[in-house]
PDB file of C-alpha atoms in Angstrom:
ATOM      1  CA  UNK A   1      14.970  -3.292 -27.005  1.00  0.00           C
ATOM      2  CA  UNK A   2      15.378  -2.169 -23.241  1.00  0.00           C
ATOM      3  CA  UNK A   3      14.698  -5.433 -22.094  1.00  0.00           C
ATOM      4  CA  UNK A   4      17.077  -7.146 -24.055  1.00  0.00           C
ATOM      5  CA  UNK A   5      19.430  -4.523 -22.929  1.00  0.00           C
ATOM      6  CA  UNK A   6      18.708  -4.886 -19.204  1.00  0.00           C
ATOM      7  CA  UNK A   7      19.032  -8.668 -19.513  1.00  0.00           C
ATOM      8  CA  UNK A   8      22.469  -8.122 -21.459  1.00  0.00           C
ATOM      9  CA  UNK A   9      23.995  -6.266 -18.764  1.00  0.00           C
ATOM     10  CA  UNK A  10      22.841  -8.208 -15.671  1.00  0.00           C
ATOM     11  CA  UNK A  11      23.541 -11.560 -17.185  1.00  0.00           C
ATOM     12  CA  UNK A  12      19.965 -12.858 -16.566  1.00  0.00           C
ATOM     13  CA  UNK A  13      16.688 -14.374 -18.523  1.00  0.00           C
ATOM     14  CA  UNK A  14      13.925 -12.310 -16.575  1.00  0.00           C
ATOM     15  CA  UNK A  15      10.400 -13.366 -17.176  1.00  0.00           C
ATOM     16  CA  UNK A  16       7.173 -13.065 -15.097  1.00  0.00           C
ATOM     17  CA  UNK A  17       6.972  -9.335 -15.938  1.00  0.00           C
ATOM     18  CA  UNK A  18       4.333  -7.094 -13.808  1.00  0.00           C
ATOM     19  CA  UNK A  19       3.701  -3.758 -14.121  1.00  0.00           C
ATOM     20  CA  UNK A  20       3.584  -1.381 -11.397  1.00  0.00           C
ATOM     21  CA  UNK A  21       1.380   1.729 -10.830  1.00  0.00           C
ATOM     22  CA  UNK A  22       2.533   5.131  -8.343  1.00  0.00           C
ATOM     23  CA  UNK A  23       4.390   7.017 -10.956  1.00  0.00           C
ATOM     24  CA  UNK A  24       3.692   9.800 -13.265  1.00  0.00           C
ATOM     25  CA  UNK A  25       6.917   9.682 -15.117  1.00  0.00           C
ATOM     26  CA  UNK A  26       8.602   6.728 -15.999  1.00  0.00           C
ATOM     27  CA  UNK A  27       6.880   3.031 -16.378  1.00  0.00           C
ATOM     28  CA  UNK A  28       8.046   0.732 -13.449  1.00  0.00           C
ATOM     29  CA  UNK A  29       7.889  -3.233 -13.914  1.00  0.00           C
ATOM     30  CA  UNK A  30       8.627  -5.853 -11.518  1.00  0.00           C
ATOM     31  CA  UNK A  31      10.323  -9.264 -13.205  1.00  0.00           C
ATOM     32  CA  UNK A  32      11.940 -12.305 -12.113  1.00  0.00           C
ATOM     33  CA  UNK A  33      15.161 -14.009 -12.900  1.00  0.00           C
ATOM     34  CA  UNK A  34      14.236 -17.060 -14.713  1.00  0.00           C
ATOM     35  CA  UNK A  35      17.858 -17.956 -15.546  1.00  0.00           C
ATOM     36  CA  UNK A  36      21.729 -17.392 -15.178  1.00  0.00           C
ATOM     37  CA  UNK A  37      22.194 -14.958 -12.533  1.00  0.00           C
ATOM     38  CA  UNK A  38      25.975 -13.655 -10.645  1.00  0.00           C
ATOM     39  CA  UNK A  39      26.971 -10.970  -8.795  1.00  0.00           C
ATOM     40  CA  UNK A  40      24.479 -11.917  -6.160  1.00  0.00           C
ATOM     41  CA  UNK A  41      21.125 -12.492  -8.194  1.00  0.00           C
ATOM     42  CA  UNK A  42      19.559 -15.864  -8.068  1.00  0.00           C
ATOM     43  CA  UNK A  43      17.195 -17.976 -10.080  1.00  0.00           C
ATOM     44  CA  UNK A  44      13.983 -16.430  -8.585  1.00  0.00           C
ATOM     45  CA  UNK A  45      14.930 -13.703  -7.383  1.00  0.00           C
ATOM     46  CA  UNK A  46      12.531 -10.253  -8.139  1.00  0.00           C
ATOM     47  CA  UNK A  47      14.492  -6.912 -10.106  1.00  0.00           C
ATOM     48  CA  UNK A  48      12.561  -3.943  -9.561  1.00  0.00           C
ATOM     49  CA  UNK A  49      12.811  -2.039 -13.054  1.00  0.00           C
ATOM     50  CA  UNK A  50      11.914   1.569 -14.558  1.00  0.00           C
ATOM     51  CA  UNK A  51      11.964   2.849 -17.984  1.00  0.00           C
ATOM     52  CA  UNK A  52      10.806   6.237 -20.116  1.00  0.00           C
ATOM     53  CA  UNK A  53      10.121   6.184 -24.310  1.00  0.00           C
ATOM     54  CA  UNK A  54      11.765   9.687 -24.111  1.00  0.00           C
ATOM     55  CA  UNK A  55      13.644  10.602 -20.922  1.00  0.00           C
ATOM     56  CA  UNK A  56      15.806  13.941 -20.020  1.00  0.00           C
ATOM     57  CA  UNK A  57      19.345  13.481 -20.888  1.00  0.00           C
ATOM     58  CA  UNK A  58      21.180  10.495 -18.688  1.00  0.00           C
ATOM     59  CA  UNK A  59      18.010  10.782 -16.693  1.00  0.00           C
ATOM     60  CA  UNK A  60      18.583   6.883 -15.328  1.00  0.00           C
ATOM     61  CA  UNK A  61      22.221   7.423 -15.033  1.00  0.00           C
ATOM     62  CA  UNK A  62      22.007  10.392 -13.172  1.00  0.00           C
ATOM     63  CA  UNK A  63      19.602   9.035 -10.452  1.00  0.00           C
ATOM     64  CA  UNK A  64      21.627   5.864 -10.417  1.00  0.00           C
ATOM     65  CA  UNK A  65      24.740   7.939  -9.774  1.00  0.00           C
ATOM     66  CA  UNK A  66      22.353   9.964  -6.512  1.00  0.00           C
ATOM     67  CA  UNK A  67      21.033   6.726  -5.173  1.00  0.00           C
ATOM     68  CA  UNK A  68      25.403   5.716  -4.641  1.00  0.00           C
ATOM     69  CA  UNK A  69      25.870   9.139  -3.415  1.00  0.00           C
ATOM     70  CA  UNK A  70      23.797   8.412  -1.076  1.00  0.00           C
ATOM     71  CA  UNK A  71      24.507   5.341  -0.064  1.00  0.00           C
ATOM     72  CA  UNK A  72      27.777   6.437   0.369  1.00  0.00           C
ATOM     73  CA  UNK A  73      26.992   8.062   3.762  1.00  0.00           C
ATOM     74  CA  UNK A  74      25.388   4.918   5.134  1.00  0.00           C
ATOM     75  CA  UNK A  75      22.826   6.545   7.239  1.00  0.00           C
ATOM     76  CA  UNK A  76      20.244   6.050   4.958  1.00  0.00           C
ATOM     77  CA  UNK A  77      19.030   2.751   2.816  1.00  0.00           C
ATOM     78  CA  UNK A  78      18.626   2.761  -0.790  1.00  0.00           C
ATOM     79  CA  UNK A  79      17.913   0.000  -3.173  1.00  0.00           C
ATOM     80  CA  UNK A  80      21.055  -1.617  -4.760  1.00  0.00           C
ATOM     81  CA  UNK A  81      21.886  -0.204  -8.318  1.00  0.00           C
ATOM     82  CA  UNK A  82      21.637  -3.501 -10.300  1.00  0.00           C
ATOM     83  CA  UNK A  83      22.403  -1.953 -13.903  1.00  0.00           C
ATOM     84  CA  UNK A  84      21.547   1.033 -15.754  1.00  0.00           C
ATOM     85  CA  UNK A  85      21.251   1.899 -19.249  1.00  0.00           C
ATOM     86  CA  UNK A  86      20.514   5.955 -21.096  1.00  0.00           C
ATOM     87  CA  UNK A  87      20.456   4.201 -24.495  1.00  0.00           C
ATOM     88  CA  UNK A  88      17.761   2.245 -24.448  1.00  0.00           C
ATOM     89  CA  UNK A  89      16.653   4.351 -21.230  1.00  0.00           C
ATOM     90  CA  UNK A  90      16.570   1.662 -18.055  1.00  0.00           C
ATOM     91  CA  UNK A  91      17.295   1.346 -14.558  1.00  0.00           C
ATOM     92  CA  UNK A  92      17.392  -2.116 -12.528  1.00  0.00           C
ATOM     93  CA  UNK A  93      17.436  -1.896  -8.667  1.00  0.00           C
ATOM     94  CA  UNK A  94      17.322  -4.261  -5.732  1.00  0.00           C
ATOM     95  CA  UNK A  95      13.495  -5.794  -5.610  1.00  0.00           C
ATOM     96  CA  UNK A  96      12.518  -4.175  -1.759  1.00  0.00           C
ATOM     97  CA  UNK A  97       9.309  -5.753  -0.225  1.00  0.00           C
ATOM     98  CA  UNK A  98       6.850  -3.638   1.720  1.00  0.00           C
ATOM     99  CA  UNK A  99       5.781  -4.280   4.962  1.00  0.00           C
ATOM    100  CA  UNK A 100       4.679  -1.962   7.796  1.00  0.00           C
ATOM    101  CA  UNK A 101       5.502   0.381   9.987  1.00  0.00           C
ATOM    102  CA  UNK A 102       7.052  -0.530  13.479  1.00  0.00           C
ATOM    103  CA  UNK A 103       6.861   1.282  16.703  1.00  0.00           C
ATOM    104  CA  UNK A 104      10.565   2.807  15.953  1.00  0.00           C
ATOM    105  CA  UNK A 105      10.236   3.353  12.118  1.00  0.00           C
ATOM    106  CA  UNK A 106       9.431   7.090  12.111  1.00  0.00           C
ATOM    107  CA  UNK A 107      12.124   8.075  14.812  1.00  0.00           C
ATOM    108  CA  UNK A 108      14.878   6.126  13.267  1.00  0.00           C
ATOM    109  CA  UNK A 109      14.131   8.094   9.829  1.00  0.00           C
ATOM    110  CA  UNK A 110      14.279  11.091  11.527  1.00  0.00           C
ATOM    111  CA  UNK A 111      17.761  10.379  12.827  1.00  0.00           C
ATOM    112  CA  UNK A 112      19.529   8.705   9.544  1.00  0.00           C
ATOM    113  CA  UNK A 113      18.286  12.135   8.163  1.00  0.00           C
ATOM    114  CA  UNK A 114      19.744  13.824  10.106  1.00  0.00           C
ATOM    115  CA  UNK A 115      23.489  12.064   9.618  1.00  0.00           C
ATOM    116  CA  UNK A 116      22.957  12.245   5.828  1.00  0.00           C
ATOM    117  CA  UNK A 117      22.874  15.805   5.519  1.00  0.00           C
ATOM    118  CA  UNK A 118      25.588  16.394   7.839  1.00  0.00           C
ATOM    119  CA  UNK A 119      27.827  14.474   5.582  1.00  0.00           C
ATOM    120  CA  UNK A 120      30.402  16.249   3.990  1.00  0.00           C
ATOM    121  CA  UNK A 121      29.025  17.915   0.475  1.00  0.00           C
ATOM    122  CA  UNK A 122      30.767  20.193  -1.769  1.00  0.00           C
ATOM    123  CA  UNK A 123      28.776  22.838  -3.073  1.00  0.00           C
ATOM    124  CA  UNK A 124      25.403  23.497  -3.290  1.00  0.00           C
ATOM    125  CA  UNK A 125      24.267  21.907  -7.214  1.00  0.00           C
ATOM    126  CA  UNK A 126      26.124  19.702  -8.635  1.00  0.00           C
ATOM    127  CA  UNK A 127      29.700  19.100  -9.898  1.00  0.00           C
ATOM    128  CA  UNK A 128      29.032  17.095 -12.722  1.00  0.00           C
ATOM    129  CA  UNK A 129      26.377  19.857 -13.515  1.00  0.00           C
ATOM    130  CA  UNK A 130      23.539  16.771 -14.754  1.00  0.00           C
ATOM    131  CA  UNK A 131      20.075  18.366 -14.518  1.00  0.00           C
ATOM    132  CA  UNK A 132      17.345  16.360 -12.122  1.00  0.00           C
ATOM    133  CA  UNK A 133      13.729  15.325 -12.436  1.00  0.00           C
ATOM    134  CA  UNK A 134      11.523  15.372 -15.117  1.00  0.00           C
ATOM    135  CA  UNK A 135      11.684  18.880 -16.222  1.00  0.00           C
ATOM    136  CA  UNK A 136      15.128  18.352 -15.859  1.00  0.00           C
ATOM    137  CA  UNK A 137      16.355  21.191 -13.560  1.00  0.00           C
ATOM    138  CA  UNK A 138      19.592  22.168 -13.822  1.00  0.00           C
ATOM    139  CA  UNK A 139      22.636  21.769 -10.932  1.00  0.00           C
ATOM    140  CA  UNK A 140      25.104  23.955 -11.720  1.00  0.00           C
ATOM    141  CA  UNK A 141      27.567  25.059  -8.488  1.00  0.00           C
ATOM    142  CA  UNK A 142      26.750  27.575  -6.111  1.00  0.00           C
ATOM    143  CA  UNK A 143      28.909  28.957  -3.460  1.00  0.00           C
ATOM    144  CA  UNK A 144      25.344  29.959  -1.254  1.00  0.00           C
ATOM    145  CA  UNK A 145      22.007  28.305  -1.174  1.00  0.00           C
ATOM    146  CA  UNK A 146      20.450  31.917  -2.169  1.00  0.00           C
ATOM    147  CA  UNK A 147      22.273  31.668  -5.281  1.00  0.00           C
ATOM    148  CA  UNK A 148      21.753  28.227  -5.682  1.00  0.00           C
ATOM    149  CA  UNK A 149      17.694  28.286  -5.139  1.00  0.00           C
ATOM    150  CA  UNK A 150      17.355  31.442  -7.262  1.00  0.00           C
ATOM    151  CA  UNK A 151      19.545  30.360 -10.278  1.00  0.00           C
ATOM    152  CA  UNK A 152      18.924  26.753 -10.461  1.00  0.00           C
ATOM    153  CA  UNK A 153      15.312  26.311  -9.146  1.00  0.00           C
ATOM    154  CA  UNK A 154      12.945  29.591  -8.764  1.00  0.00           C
ATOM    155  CA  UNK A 155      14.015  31.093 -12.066  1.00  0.00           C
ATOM    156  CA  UNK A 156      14.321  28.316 -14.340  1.00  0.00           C
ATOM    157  CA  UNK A 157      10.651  27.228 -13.346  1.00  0.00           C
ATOM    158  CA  UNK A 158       9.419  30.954 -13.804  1.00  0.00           C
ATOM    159  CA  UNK A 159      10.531  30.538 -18.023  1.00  0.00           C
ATOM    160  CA  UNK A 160       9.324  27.128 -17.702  1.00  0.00           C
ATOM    161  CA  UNK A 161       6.095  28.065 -16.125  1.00  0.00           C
ATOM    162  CA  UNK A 162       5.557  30.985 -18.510  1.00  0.00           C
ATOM    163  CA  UNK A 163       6.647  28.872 -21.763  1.00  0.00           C
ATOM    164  CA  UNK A 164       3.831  26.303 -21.009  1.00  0.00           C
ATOM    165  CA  UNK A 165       0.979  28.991 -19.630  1.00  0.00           C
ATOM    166  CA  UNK A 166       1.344  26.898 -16.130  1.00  0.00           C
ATOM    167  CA  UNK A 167       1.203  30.331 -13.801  1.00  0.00           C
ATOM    168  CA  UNK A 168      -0.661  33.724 -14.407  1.00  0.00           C
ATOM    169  CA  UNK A 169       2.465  36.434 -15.581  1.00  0.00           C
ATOM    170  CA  UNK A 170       1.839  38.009 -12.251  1.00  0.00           C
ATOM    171  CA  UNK A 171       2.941  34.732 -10.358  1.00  0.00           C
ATOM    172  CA  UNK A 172       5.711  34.568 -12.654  1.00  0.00           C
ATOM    173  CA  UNK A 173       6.918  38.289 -12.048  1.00  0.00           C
ATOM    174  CA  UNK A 174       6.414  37.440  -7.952  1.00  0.00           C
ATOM    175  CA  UNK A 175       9.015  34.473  -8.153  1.00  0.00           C
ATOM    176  CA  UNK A 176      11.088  36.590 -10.062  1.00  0.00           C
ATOM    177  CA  UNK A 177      11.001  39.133  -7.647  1.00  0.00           C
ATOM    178  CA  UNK A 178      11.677  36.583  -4.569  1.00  0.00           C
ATOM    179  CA  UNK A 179      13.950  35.079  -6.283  1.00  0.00           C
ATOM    180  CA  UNK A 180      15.911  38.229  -6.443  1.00  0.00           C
ATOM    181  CA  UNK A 181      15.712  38.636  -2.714  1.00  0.00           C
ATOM    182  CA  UNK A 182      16.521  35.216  -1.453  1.00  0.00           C
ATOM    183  CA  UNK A 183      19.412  37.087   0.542  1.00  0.00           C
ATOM    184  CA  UNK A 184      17.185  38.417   2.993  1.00  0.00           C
ATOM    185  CA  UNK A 185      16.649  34.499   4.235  1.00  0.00           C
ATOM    186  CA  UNK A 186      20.003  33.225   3.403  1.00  0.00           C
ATOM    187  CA  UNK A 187      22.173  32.271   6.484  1.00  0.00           C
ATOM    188  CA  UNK A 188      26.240  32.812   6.010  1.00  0.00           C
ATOM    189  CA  UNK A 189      26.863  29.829   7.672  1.00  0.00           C
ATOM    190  CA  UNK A 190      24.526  27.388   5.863  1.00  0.00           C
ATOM    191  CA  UNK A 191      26.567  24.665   4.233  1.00  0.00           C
ATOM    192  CA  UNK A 192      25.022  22.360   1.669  1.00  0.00           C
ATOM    193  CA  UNK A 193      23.596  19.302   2.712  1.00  0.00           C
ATOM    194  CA  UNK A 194      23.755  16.306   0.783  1.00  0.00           C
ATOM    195  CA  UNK A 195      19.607  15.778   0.053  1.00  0.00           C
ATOM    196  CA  UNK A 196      17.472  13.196  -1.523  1.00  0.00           C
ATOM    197  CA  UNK A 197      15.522  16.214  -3.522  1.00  0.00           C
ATOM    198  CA  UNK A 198      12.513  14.746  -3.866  1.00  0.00           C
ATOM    199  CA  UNK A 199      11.810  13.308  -0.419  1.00  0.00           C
ATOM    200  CA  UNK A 200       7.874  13.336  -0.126  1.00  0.00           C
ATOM    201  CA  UNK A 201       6.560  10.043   1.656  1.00  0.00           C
ATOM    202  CA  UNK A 202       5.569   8.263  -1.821  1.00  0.00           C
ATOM    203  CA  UNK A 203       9.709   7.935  -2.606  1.00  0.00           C
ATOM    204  CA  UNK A 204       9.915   6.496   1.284  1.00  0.00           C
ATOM    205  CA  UNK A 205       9.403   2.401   1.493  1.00  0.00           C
ATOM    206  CA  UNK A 206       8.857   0.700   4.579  1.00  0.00           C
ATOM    207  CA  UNK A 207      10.002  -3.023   4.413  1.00  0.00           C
ATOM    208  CA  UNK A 208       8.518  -5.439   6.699  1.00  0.00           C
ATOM    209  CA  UNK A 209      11.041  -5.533   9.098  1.00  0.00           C
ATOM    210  CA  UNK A 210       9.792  -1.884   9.585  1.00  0.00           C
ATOM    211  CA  UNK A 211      13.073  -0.547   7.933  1.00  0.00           C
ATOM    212  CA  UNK A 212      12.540   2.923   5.774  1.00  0.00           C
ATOM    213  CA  UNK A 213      14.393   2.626   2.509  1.00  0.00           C
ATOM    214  CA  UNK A 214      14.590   6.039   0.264  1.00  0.00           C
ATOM    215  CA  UNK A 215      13.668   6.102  -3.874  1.00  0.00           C
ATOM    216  CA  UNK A 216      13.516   8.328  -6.906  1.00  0.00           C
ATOM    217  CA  UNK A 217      15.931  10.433  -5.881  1.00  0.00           C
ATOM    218  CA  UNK A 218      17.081  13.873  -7.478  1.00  0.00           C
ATOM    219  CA  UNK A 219      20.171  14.255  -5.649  1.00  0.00           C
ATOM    220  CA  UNK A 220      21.924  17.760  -5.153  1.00  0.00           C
ATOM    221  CA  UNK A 221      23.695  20.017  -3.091  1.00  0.00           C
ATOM    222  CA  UNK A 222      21.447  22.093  -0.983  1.00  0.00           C
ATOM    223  CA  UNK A 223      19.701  23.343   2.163  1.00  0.00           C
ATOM    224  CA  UNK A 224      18.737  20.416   4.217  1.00  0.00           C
ATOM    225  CA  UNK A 225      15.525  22.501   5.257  1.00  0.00           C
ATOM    226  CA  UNK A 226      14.450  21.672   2.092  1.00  0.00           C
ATOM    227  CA  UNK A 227      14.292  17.912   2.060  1.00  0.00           C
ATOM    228  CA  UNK A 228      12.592  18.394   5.276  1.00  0.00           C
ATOM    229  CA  UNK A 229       9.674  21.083   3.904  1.00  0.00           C
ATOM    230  CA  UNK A 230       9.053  18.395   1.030  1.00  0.00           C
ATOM    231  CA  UNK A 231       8.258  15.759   3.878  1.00  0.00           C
ATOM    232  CA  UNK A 232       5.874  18.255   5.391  1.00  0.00           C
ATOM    233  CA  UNK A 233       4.340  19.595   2.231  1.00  0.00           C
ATOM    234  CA  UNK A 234       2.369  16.320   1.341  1.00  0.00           C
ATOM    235  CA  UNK A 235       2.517  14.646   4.474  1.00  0.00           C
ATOM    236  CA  UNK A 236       2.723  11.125   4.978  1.00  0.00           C
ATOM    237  CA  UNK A 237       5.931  11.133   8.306  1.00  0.00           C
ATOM    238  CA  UNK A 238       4.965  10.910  11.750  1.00  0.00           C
ATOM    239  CA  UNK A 239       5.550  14.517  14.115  1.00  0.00           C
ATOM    240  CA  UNK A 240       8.191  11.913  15.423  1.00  0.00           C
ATOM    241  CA  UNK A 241      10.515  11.431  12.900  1.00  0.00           C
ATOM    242  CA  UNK A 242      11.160  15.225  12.507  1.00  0.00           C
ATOM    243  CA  UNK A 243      11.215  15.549  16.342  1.00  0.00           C
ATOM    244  CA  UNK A 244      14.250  13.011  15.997  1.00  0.00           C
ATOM    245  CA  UNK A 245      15.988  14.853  13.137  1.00  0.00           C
ATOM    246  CA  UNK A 246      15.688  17.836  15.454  1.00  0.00           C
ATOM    247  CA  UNK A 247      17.232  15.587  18.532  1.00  0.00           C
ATOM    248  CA  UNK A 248      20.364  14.623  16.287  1.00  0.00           C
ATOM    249  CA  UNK A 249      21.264  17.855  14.968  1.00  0.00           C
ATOM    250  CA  UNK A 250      18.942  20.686  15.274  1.00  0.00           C
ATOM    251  CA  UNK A 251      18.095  23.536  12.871  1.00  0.00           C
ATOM    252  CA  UNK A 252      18.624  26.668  12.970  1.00  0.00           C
ATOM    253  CA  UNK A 253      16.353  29.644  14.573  1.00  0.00           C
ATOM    254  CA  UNK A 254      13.414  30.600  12.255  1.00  0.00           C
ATOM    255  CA  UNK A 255      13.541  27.359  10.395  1.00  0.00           C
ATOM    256  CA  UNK A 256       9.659  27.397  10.989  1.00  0.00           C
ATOM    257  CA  UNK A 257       9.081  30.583   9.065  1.00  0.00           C
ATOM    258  CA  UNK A 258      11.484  29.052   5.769  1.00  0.00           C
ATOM    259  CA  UNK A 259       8.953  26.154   5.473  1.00  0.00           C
ATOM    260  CA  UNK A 260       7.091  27.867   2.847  1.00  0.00           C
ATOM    261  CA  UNK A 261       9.588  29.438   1.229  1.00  0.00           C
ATOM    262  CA  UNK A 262      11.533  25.734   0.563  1.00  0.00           C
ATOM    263  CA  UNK A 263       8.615  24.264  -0.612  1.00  0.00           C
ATOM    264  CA  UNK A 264       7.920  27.284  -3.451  1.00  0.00           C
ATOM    265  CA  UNK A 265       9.551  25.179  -6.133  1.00  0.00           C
ATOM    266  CA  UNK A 266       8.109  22.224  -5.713  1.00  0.00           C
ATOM    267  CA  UNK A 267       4.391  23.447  -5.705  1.00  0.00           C
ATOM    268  CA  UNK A 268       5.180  25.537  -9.137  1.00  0.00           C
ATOM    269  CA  UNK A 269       6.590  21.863 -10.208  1.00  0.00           C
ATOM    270  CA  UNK A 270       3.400  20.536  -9.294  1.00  0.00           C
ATOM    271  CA  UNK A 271       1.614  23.763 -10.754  1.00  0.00           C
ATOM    272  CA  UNK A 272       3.325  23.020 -13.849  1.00  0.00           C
ATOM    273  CA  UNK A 273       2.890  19.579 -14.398  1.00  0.00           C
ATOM    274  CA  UNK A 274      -0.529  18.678 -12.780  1.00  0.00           C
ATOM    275  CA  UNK A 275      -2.447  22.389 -13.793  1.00  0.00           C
ATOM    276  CA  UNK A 276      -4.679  24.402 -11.400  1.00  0.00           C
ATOM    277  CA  UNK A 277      -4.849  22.672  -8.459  1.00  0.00           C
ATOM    278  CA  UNK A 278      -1.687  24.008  -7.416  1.00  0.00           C
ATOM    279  CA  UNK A 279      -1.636  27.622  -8.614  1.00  0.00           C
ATOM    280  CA  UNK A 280      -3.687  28.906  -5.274  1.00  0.00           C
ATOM    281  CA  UNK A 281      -0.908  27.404  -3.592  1.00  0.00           C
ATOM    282  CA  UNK A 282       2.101  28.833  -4.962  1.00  0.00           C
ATOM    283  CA  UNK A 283       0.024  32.217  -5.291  1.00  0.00           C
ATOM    284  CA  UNK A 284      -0.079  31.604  -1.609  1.00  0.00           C
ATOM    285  CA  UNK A 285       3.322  31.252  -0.965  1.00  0.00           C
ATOM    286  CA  UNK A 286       4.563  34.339  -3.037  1.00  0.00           C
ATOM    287  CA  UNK A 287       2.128  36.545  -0.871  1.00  0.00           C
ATOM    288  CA  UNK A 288       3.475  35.561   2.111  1.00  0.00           C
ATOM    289  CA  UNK A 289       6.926  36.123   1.220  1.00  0.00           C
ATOM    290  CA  UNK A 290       6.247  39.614  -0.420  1.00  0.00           C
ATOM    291  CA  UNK A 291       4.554  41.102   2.068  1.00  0.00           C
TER     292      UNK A 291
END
């Protein structure tokens, strides 16, 4: 039904379908156009495609909605929203073709960063309150990132955590606990950042001009420390690209020692969905911040 649905709204006969690996949510598909075609798509032309048997609610809408957001700054390049569908649940996006990295790929990341959180952004959440991800975290508005990363993040994975048995109750209690002094690392004169949300260095693609372009976002309000502590936590971006971030607008003093403390939620996301491997390391993470 989805792909009857796709090809309704984009005007097209696609054919030639391949499916993709890389994700552990949705089911990704490349296809071709095989016939009619406007807006800009063209007999043979490639439409990059994603779709879940039982998503969150407007879980394809939503990220639709974050990839414009951010395109709105135009700092940063995201894939063209081509349709997008919650009932049947699909997404269609601009077909991007990998390539590799050039001598100026990491540094140039760094800097579009850089000017896409320091465009202007509300609150810290969400105004239209839509939850993000898989476990489908919720956005509501916060006037301060401590607020924000207490109400929205720490706690709601603490009762999702202990629902599912992910974390020992002593983990959970220790997030709780953090969570209720968040103040104590809070900054009066952080304003929200307009973030990606998900930015670890499988959701970056490098086309073959050498060009980064940004996926799978889950867009929100926030601290832009965070987007950066997800690039770190994984790896995958070059000691450059966060040395030209720093170069365009630097952080503030003691951003070193919030690393850890911005990448708590998503290792008890990780703890959560992929089991043990990840419990050490959010065990870690609470000791260091409770001592």
């Amino acid at each position: 039904m989805w792909r009857q649905s796709a090809e309704g709204q984009l005007g097209v006969v696609l054919g030639q379908w391949q499916q993709l690996g890389g994700g552990d949510f949705a089911q990704s598909w490349r296809a071709e156009i095989m016939g009619g075609g406007s807006g800009g798509l063209r007999v043979g032309d490639h439409v990059f495609i994603k779709t879940h048997a039982d998503p969150p609610p407007r879980h394809f809408s939503t990220e639709a909605d974050g990839l414009s957001w951010l395109a709105e700054v135009g700092s940063v390049a995201v894939p063209e929203v081509l349709g997008v569908s919650d009932d049947p649940p699909w997404l269609a996006l601009q077909w991007i073709s990998e390539g590799r990295s050039s001598r100026d790929t990491e540094q140039n990341l760094g800097t579009a960063l850089a000017q896409l959180h320091q465009a202007p952004c509300a609150q810290f959440g969400r105004a239209d309150e839509r939850t993000t991800g898989s476990l489908g975290l919720p956005n509501a508005p916060c006037t301060t990132w401590a607020d924000f990363y207490a109400t929205q993040r720490l706690l709601p994975l603490a009762a999702i955590a202990a629902e599912r048995g992910s974390l020992s109750l002593a983990t959970i209690d220790g997030i709780e606990r953090l969570a209720e002094r968040l103040h104590e690392y809070d900054n009066a004169d952080v304003q929200a950042s307009r973030l990606h949300g998900d930015l670890w260095s499988g959701n970056r693609l490098v086309d073959a001009s050498g060009h980064s372009w940004l996926i799978d976002p889950a867009c929100h309000g926030g601290h832009r420390e965070f987007d950066l502590a997800m690039m770190r936590l994984f790896g995958g971006f070059d000691d450059s690209c966060f040395a030209a971030y720093q170069e365009c607008w630097p952080l503030a003093a003691g951003w070193q020692e919030r690393i850890a403390l911005h990448q708590l939620a998503p290792l008890i996301v990780h703890a959560i969905k992929f089991g043990s491997a990840y419990v050490d390391s959010t065990k870690a993470v609470l000791d260091r911040y409770s001592s």
